[in-house]
Amino acid sequence: GIPAVRPRPLAVRRKSRQIMVGNVPVGGDAPVSVQSMTTTVTSDINATLQQIAELTAAGCQIVRVAVPSADDAEALPIIAKKSQIPVIADIHFQPKYVFAAIDAGCAAVRVNPGNIKKFDDKVGEIAKAASEAGVPIRIGVNAGSLDKRLLQKYGKATPEALVESALWECSLFEEHGFRDIKISVKHNDPVVMINAYRLLAEQCDYPLHLGVTEAGPAFQGTIKSAVAFGALLAEGIGDTIRVSLSAPPAEEVKVGNQILESLGLRERGLEIVSCPSCGRAQVDVYTLADEVTAGLEGMEVPLRVAVMGCVVNGPGEARDADLGVASGNGKGQIFVKGEVIKTVPESKIVETLIEEAMRLAEQMQES
Ligand code: SF4
């Protein structure tokens, strides 16, 4: 007979030091967290706080804001105070904004070793200010802005070049006894990115922030990020993630959370199991699945809802889920916890599923 396949769990998580980004632990045994970045002009305080509120509602745990100007630096105290989630100040070029961000109460500061000129002689002061304030630093290396010396040495942004840049920057902080660090080595090519993080994971015990940079518009970026993060997280590498999309940042957060849920690294919320439909389908599966998804959006309890087009796999999947429909002949058999509770006409499938989902969710919240 066929030998039994033993399910293989994800690799044991790489052991990393834990840092605190505000009240969110990153690294060690902390759950992998999801980050995003605002697209508003940071000095427009209301718009930035509004977007942070939207990101928080979408499930974002840490938010980064860009600080390219003095006006943006001046906005940081109010943003850091009023944001519901920890705020990281993203700083290129201007070391003085690092001090402003620390003074403003930001939860962390991201610096890019390739872009901070005259930064090296300031590291001592930054390390002192950051450690007095309990603020960690992310050393964020990016293929598009790699240190020129390393670009010359390696010819292009290879995994080795990205890692050398990050570790060299770390060593400057370490000279001052500062190790409250997390690192990213982003590249737009998932294969280079995966290899860079693998190399980095072997060379240090700092927590790692995963990102495929400039991943592209929503469809391509989602896939690039899911593939790259999936490979690394399955190897136990990665402590916090940011999906970069040329799309509204709340979309990044949804994708990030879905990646973690898909790997079982985050408790599943609502999960729709729907079939792709085929020549056997006797109802419009796409519309049904879309309408059920829209009707249940925002539901937080872990509920599996199966939307199936016919009686081939329908009853099996519907029975396996918390709730489901197996359609056929313009009708739908509604399953709840494995039992058929009723059969309804096609026009009533969506509302029946939503009603039953609400009822189940209430029961789950009570128990
Ligand atoms: Fe086709 Fe039925 Fe399978 Fe859906 S459940 S893909 S309709 S066979």
Short mmCIF file of C-alpha atoms and ligand atoms in Angstrom, two decimals:
data_model
loop_
_atom_site.label_atom_id
_atom_site.label_comp_id
_atom_site.label_asym_id
_atom_site.label_seq_id
_atom_site.Cartn_x
_atom_site.Cartn_y
_atom_site.Cartn_z
CA GLY A 1 0.00 0.00 0.00
CA ILE A 2 0.95 3.65 -0.02
CA PRO A 3 3.04 4.68 2.99
CA ALA A 4 1.31 7.09 5.33
CA VAL A 5 2.48 10.69 4.95
CA ARG A 6 3.34 12.28 8.21
CA PRO A 7 2.43 15.97 8.25
CA ARG A 8 5.59 18.06 8.44
CA PRO A 9 5.29 21.12 10.64
CA LEU A 10 7.01 24.36 9.72
CA ALA A 11 10.69 24.46 10.68
CA VAL A 12 11.49 25.42 14.24
CA ARG A 13 11.57 29.19 14.46
CA ARG A 14 15.04 30.71 14.36
CA LYS A 15 16.05 31.95 17.80
CA SER A 16 16.30 35.71 17.79
CA ARG A 17 16.71 38.35 20.47
CA GLN A 18 13.47 40.00 21.39
CA ILE A 19 13.03 43.74 21.10
CA MET A 20 10.01 45.85 22.01
CA VAL A 21 8.54 48.18 19.41
CA GLY A 22 6.33 50.15 21.78
CA ASN A 23 4.11 47.50 23.30
CA VAL A 24 4.62 45.00 20.46
CA PRO A 25 7.32 42.37 21.08
CA VAL A 26 9.32 41.46 17.96
CA GLY A 27 11.53 38.38 17.84
CA GLY A 28 12.08 35.63 20.36
CA ASP A 29 8.85 33.73 20.85
CA ALA A 30 6.60 36.69 19.97
CA PRO A 31 4.07 36.04 17.21
CA VAL A 32 5.13 37.35 13.78
CA SER A 33 3.71 40.87 13.50
CA VAL A 34 2.34 42.75 10.50
CA GLN A 35 3.46 46.25 9.60
CA SER A 36 2.59 48.80 6.98
CA MET A 37 3.54 52.33 6.05
CA THR A 38 1.37 55.41 5.62
CA THR A 39 1.13 57.06 2.21
CA THR A 40 -0.02 60.44 3.51
CA VAL A 41 2.29 63.43 3.87
CA THR A 42 3.34 62.92 7.49
CA SER A 43 3.07 66.62 8.34
CA ASP A 44 -0.64 66.40 7.46
CA ILE A 45 -1.36 65.15 10.93
CA ASN A 46 -5.09 64.56 10.53
CA ALA A 47 -4.76 62.62 7.29
CA THR A 48 -1.91 60.55 8.72
CA LEU A 49 -3.81 59.71 11.91
CA GLN A 50 -6.90 58.88 9.85
CA GLN A 51 -4.88 56.45 7.76
CA ILE A 52 -3.27 54.94 10.84
CA ALA A 53 -6.77 54.36 12.26
CA GLU A 54 -7.77 52.59 9.02
CA LEU A 55 -4.63 50.46 9.13
CA THR A 56 -5.26 49.57 12.77
CA ALA A 57 -8.82 48.54 11.90
CA ALA A 58 -7.44 46.36 9.07
CA GLY A 59 -5.21 44.51 11.58
CA CYS A 60 -1.93 46.41 11.30
CA GLN A 61 0.21 46.11 14.45
CA ILE A 62 3.05 48.54 13.78
CA VAL A 63 3.02 51.52 11.42
CA ARG A 64 5.87 53.40 9.79
CA VAL A 65 5.75 57.01 8.69
CA ALA A 66 8.21 58.77 6.37
CA VAL A 67 10.12 61.74 7.76
CA PRO A 68 11.68 63.55 4.80
CA SER A 69 11.34 67.13 6.11
CA ALA A 70 11.45 69.28 9.22
CA ASP A 71 7.64 69.69 9.04
CA ASP A 72 7.26 65.93 9.18
CA ALA A 73 9.63 65.69 12.15
CA GLU A 74 7.56 68.34 13.93
CA ALA A 75 4.38 66.32 13.41
CA LEU A 76 5.84 63.23 15.09
CA PRO A 77 5.00 64.00 18.76
CA ILE A 78 1.25 64.26 18.07
CA ILE A 79 1.22 61.29 15.71
CA ALA A 80 3.18 59.10 18.14
CA LYS A 81 0.86 60.14 20.98
CA LYS A 82 -2.44 59.69 19.18
CA SER A 83 -1.72 56.59 17.11
CA GLN A 84 -3.35 53.43 18.46
CA ILE A 85 -0.34 51.34 17.38
CA PRO A 86 3.42 51.91 17.71
CA VAL A 87 4.86 54.39 15.21
CA ILE A 88 8.25 53.92 13.54
CA ALA A 89 9.91 56.98 12.02
CA ASP A 90 11.51 56.22 8.66
CA ILE A 91 14.61 58.31 8.17
CA HIS A 92 16.96 58.66 5.24
CA PHE A 93 19.64 61.29 4.71
CA GLN A 94 19.16 63.36 7.89
CA PRO A 95 20.58 62.07 11.18
CA LYS A 96 19.05 65.04 13.04
CA TYR A 97 15.56 63.64 12.45
CA VAL A 98 16.59 60.48 14.25
CA PHE A 99 16.99 62.53 17.43
CA ALA A 100 13.71 64.33 16.74
CA ALA A 101 11.89 61.00 16.36
CA ILE A 102 13.34 59.65 19.60
CA ASP A 103 12.37 62.85 21.43
CA ALA A 104 8.91 62.71 19.86
CA GLY A 105 8.14 59.37 21.51
CA CYS A 106 8.29 57.22 18.38
CA ALA A 107 8.44 53.51 19.21
CA ALA A 108 11.39 52.89 16.88
CA VAL A 109 13.45 54.48 14.16
CA ARG A 110 14.37 53.00 10.80
CA VAL A 111 17.63 54.09 9.25
CA ASN A 112 19.03 53.12 5.88
CA PRO A 113 22.80 52.64 5.98
CA GLY A 114 23.05 53.36 2.25
CA ASN A 115 21.39 56.74 2.54
CA ILE A 116 22.56 58.32 5.75
CA LYS A 117 25.60 60.37 4.89
CA LYS A 118 27.88 61.46 7.70
CA PHE A 119 25.88 59.07 9.80
CA ASP A 120 28.77 56.93 11.00
CA ASP A 121 30.24 59.55 13.30
CA LYS A 122 26.79 60.12 14.79
CA VAL A 123 26.17 56.49 15.71
CA GLY A 124 27.51 56.94 19.24
CA GLU A 125 25.11 59.79 19.96
CA ILE A 126 22.19 57.95 18.36
CA ALA A 127 22.94 54.78 20.31
CA LYS A 128 23.02 56.80 23.53
CA ALA A 129 19.76 58.64 22.84
CA ALA A 130 17.99 55.48 21.66
CA SER A 131 19.11 53.40 24.59
CA GLU A 132 18.15 56.08 27.12
CA ALA A 133 14.68 56.27 25.55
CA GLY A 134 14.36 52.49 25.13
CA VAL A 135 13.88 52.93 21.39
CA PRO A 136 15.08 50.17 19.04
CA ILE A 137 16.61 50.90 15.65
CA ARG A 138 15.78 49.08 12.44
CA ILE A 139 18.69 48.86 10.09
CA GLY A 140 16.86 48.79 6.81
CA VAL A 141 19.02 47.94 3.82
CA ASN A 142 17.39 48.28 0.43
CA ALA A 143 18.74 47.05 -2.92
CA GLY A 144 17.81 50.35 -4.56
CA SER A 145 19.92 52.41 -2.17
CA LEU A 146 22.81 50.13 -1.35
CA ASP A 147 25.96 51.71 0.05
CA LYS A 148 28.14 52.78 -2.93
CA ARG A 149 31.22 51.08 -1.53
CA LEU A 150 29.41 47.74 -1.51
CA LEU A 151 27.92 48.35 -4.92
CA GLN A 152 31.47 48.76 -6.23
CA LYS A 153 32.73 45.73 -4.37
CA TYR A 154 29.98 43.35 -5.49
CA GLY A 155 28.90 44.97 -8.78
CA LYS A 156 25.23 44.82 -7.83
CA ALA A 157 22.95 44.25 -4.86
CA THR A 158 23.74 40.59 -4.24
CA PRO A 159 22.59 38.81 -1.05
CA GLU A 160 26.16 39.10 0.27
CA ALA A 161 26.25 42.84 -0.42
CA LEU A 162 22.92 43.46 1.34
CA VAL A 163 23.97 41.41 4.35
CA GLU A 164 27.42 43.00 4.57
CA SER A 165 25.84 46.45 4.56
CA ALA A 166 23.46 45.51 7.38
CA LEU A 167 26.04 43.80 9.55
CA TRP A 168 28.58 46.56 9.07
CA GLU A 169 25.99 49.07 10.29
CA CYS A 170 25.16 46.79 13.22
CA SER A 171 28.84 46.65 14.14
CA LEU A 172 28.94 50.44 14.46
CA PHE A 173 26.08 50.29 16.95
CA GLU A 174 27.60 47.32 18.74
CA GLU A 175 30.79 49.31 19.30
CA HIS A 176 28.67 51.51 21.52
CA GLY A 177 27.08 48.56 23.29
CA PHE A 178 23.78 49.01 21.44
CA ARG A 179 22.04 45.83 20.34
CA ASP A 180 18.39 46.86 20.40
CA ILE A 181 18.24 46.28 16.66
CA LYS A 182 16.17 44.61 13.99
CA ILE A 183 17.27 44.22 10.41
CA SER A 184 15.80 44.12 6.93
CA VAL A 185 17.58 43.37 3.65
CA LYS A 186 15.00 44.05 0.98
CA HIS A 187 15.24 43.31 -2.72
CA ASN A 188 12.60 43.31 -5.43
CA ASP A 189 13.55 39.83 -6.59
CA PRO A 190 12.13 37.21 -4.21
CA VAL A 191 14.96 34.78 -4.94
CA VAL A 192 17.69 37.30 -4.07
CA MET A 193 15.66 38.42 -1.08
CA ILE A 194 15.19 34.86 0.21
CA ASN A 195 18.91 34.18 -0.07
CA ALA A 196 19.82 37.45 1.61
CA TYR A 197 17.62 36.68 4.63
CA ARG A 198 18.90 33.11 4.83
CA LEU A 199 22.46 34.41 4.94
CA LEU A 200 21.58 37.08 7.46
CA ALA A 201 19.71 34.60 9.67
CA GLU A 202 22.90 32.54 9.97
CA GLN A 203 25.12 35.48 10.76
CA CYS A 204 23.32 37.16 13.64
CA ASP A 205 20.59 36.73 16.22
CA TYR A 206 18.81 40.02 15.60
CA PRO A 207 15.09 39.84 14.83
CA LEU A 208 14.38 40.15 11.11
CA HIS A 209 11.84 42.32 9.33
CA LEU A 210 10.85 40.67 6.04
CA GLY A 211 10.03 42.65 2.93
CA VAL A 212 10.14 42.34 -0.83
CA THR A 213 10.74 45.91 -1.83
CA GLU A 214 9.02 47.57 -4.79
CA ALA A 215 7.03 44.37 -5.20
CA GLY A 216 4.69 46.05 -7.67
CA PRO A 217 0.95 46.50 -8.09
CA ALA A 218 -1.43 44.51 -5.89
CA PHE A 219 -1.60 41.27 -7.87
CA GLN A 220 2.11 40.85 -8.59
CA GLY A 221 3.18 42.25 -5.24
CA THR A 222 0.87 39.95 -3.33
CA ILE A 223 2.28 36.91 -5.07
CA LYS A 224 5.93 37.97 -4.79
CA SER A 225 5.51 38.67 -1.08
CA ALA A 226 3.51 35.52 -0.38
CA VAL A 227 6.08 33.35 -2.16
CA ALA A 228 9.11 34.96 -0.50
CA PHE A 229 7.66 35.27 3.00
CA GLY A 230 6.14 31.80 2.72
CA ALA A 231 9.51 30.24 1.90
CA LEU A 232 11.32 32.07 4.71
CA LEU A 233 8.64 31.71 7.38
CA ALA A 234 8.35 28.00 6.61
CA GLU A 235 12.10 27.82 7.37
CA GLY A 236 11.51 29.61 10.66
CA ILE A 237 12.98 32.92 9.45
CA GLY A 238 11.17 36.22 10.02
CA ASP A 239 9.82 38.07 13.04
CA THR A 240 7.80 40.86 11.47
CA ILE A 241 6.61 41.42 7.90
CA ARG A 242 5.65 44.23 5.59
CA VAL A 243 4.02 43.58 2.25
CA SER A 244 4.88 46.47 -0.11
CA LEU A 245 2.20 47.09 -2.72
CA SER A 246 1.51 49.93 -5.11
CA ALA A 247 -1.97 49.95 -3.58
CA PRO A 248 -3.66 51.43 -0.49
CA PRO A 249 -1.75 50.31 2.61
CA ALA A 250 -4.78 48.62 4.21
CA GLU A 251 -4.46 46.12 1.33
CA GLU A 252 -0.88 45.40 2.43
CA VAL A 253 -2.12 44.60 5.89
CA LYS A 254 -4.83 42.25 4.66
CA VAL A 255 -2.28 40.40 2.52
CA GLY A 256 0.21 40.23 5.40
CA ASN A 257 -2.36 38.82 7.78
CA GLN A 258 -3.57 36.34 5.18
CA ILE A 259 0.00 35.10 4.63
CA LEU A 260 0.39 34.47 8.36
CA GLU A 261 -3.02 32.79 8.58
CA SER A 262 -2.25 30.58 5.58
CA LEU A 263 0.87 29.26 7.33
CA GLY A 264 -0.98 28.77 10.60
CA LEU A 265 1.19 31.46 12.23
CA ARG A 266 -1.85 33.50 13.11
CA GLU A 267 -5.21 32.24 14.30
CA ARG A 268 -7.51 32.13 11.34
CA GLY A 269 -10.36 34.56 11.22
CA LEU A 270 -13.00 34.08 8.60
CA GLU A 271 -11.95 31.56 5.97
CA ILE A 272 -13.97 31.05 2.82
CA VAL A 273 -13.47 27.66 1.19
CA SER A 274 -14.93 28.07 -2.27
CA CYS A 275 -14.54 25.95 -5.35
CA PRO A 276 -13.16 27.34 -8.62
CA SER A 277 -16.38 26.24 -10.35
CA CYS A 278 -16.34 24.06 -13.45
CA GLY A 279 -18.65 22.70 -16.08
CA ARG A 280 -20.63 20.88 -13.41
CA ALA A 281 -21.54 23.97 -11.40
CA GLN A 282 -25.25 24.57 -11.24
CA VAL A 283 -25.07 27.95 -9.54
CA ASP A 284 -22.93 31.07 -10.02
CA VAL A 285 -20.14 30.19 -7.58
CA TYR A 286 -18.13 33.42 -8.07
CA THR A 287 -21.02 35.66 -7.20
CA LEU A 288 -22.04 33.49 -4.27
CA ALA A 289 -18.49 33.44 -2.86
CA ASP A 290 -18.10 37.21 -3.34
CA GLU A 291 -21.44 37.98 -1.71
CA VAL A 292 -20.81 35.70 1.25
CA THR A 293 -17.29 37.19 1.70
CA ALA A 294 -18.69 40.75 1.54
CA GLY A 295 -21.55 39.90 3.92
CA LEU A 296 -19.17 38.47 6.52
CA GLU A 297 -16.37 41.02 6.20
CA GLY A 298 -14.96 42.10 9.54
CA MET A 299 -16.12 38.96 11.33
CA GLU A 300 -13.40 38.14 13.83
CA VAL A 301 -14.29 34.66 15.03
CA PRO A 302 -12.48 31.78 13.32
CA LEU A 303 -15.18 30.47 11.02
CA ARG A 304 -14.75 28.27 7.94
CA VAL A 305 -17.48 28.77 5.38
CA ALA A 306 -17.64 26.50 2.33
CA VAL A 307 -19.25 27.74 -0.86
CA MET A 308 -19.39 24.87 -3.34
CA GLY A 309 -20.85 24.68 -6.81
CA CYS A 310 -22.18 21.14 -7.05
CA VAL A 311 -22.64 17.81 -5.33
CA VAL A 312 -19.23 16.32 -6.33
CA ASN A 313 -17.05 17.86 -3.61
CA GLY A 314 -19.73 20.11 -2.18
CA PRO A 315 -21.17 17.94 0.58
CA GLY A 316 -17.70 16.80 1.72
CA GLU A 317 -16.27 20.32 2.01
CA ALA A 318 -19.49 21.77 3.41
CA ARG A 319 -19.61 19.07 6.05
CA ASP A 320 -15.98 19.71 6.98
CA ALA A 321 -16.43 23.44 7.44
CA ASP A 322 -18.30 25.15 10.26
CA LEU A 323 -20.89 26.16 7.78
CA GLY A 324 -21.42 25.67 4.09
CA VAL A 325 -23.53 25.23 1.05
CA ALA A 326 -23.50 22.48 -1.54
CA SER A 327 -25.46 23.71 -4.52
CA GLY A 328 -27.34 21.82 -7.15
CA ASN A 329 -30.36 22.29 -9.38
CA GLY A 330 -30.94 25.92 -8.40
CA LYS A 331 -31.02 24.98 -4.74
CA GLY A 332 -28.53 24.90 -1.90
CA GLN A 333 -28.18 22.40 0.91
CA ILE A 334 -27.09 24.36 3.95
CA PHE A 335 -24.72 22.55 6.31
CA VAL A 336 -24.00 23.63 9.87
CA LYS A 337 -21.37 21.70 11.82
CA GLY A 338 -21.61 18.76 9.47
CA GLU A 339 -25.40 18.43 9.31
CA VAL A 340 -27.80 19.53 6.60
CA ILE A 341 -30.14 21.90 8.38
CA LYS A 342 -32.19 22.98 5.39
CA THR A 343 -32.40 23.30 1.64
CA VAL A 344 -33.09 26.75 0.23
CA PRO A 345 -33.58 28.18 -3.28
CA GLU A 346 -30.50 29.74 -4.91
CA SER A 347 -31.80 33.26 -4.25
CA LYS A 348 -31.78 32.59 -0.50
CA ILE A 349 -28.35 30.92 -0.20
CA VAL A 350 -26.37 34.05 0.65
CA GLU A 351 -28.75 35.42 3.26
CA THR A 352 -29.17 32.00 4.87
CA LEU A 353 -25.41 31.51 5.12
CA ILE A 354 -24.94 34.98 6.61
CA GLU A 355 -27.73 34.43 9.16
CA GLU A 356 -26.31 31.08 10.20
CA ALA A 357 -22.76 32.51 10.37
CA MET A 358 -23.94 35.28 12.68
CA ARG A 359 -25.69 32.75 14.89
CA LEU A 360 -22.59 30.54 15.08
CA ALA A 361 -20.37 33.55 15.78
CA GLU A 362 -22.59 34.57 18.68
CA GLN A 363 -22.47 31.06 20.10
CA MET A 364 -18.67 31.02 19.77
CA GLN A 365 -18.30 34.38 21.47
CA GLU A 366 -20.53 33.27 24.36
CA SER A 367 -18.65 30.04 24.98
FE1 SF4 B 1 -16.89 21.82 -10.15
FE2 SF4 B 1 -18.54 20.94 -8.28
FE3 SF4 B 1 -15.90 20.93 -7.82
FE4 SF4 B 1 -17.19 23.26 -7.85
S1 SF4 B 1 -17.53 21.56 -6.40
S2 SF4 B 1 -15.29 22.78 -8.93
S3 SF4 B 1 -18.73 22.86 -9.42
S4 SF4 B 1 -16.99 19.72 -9.35
#
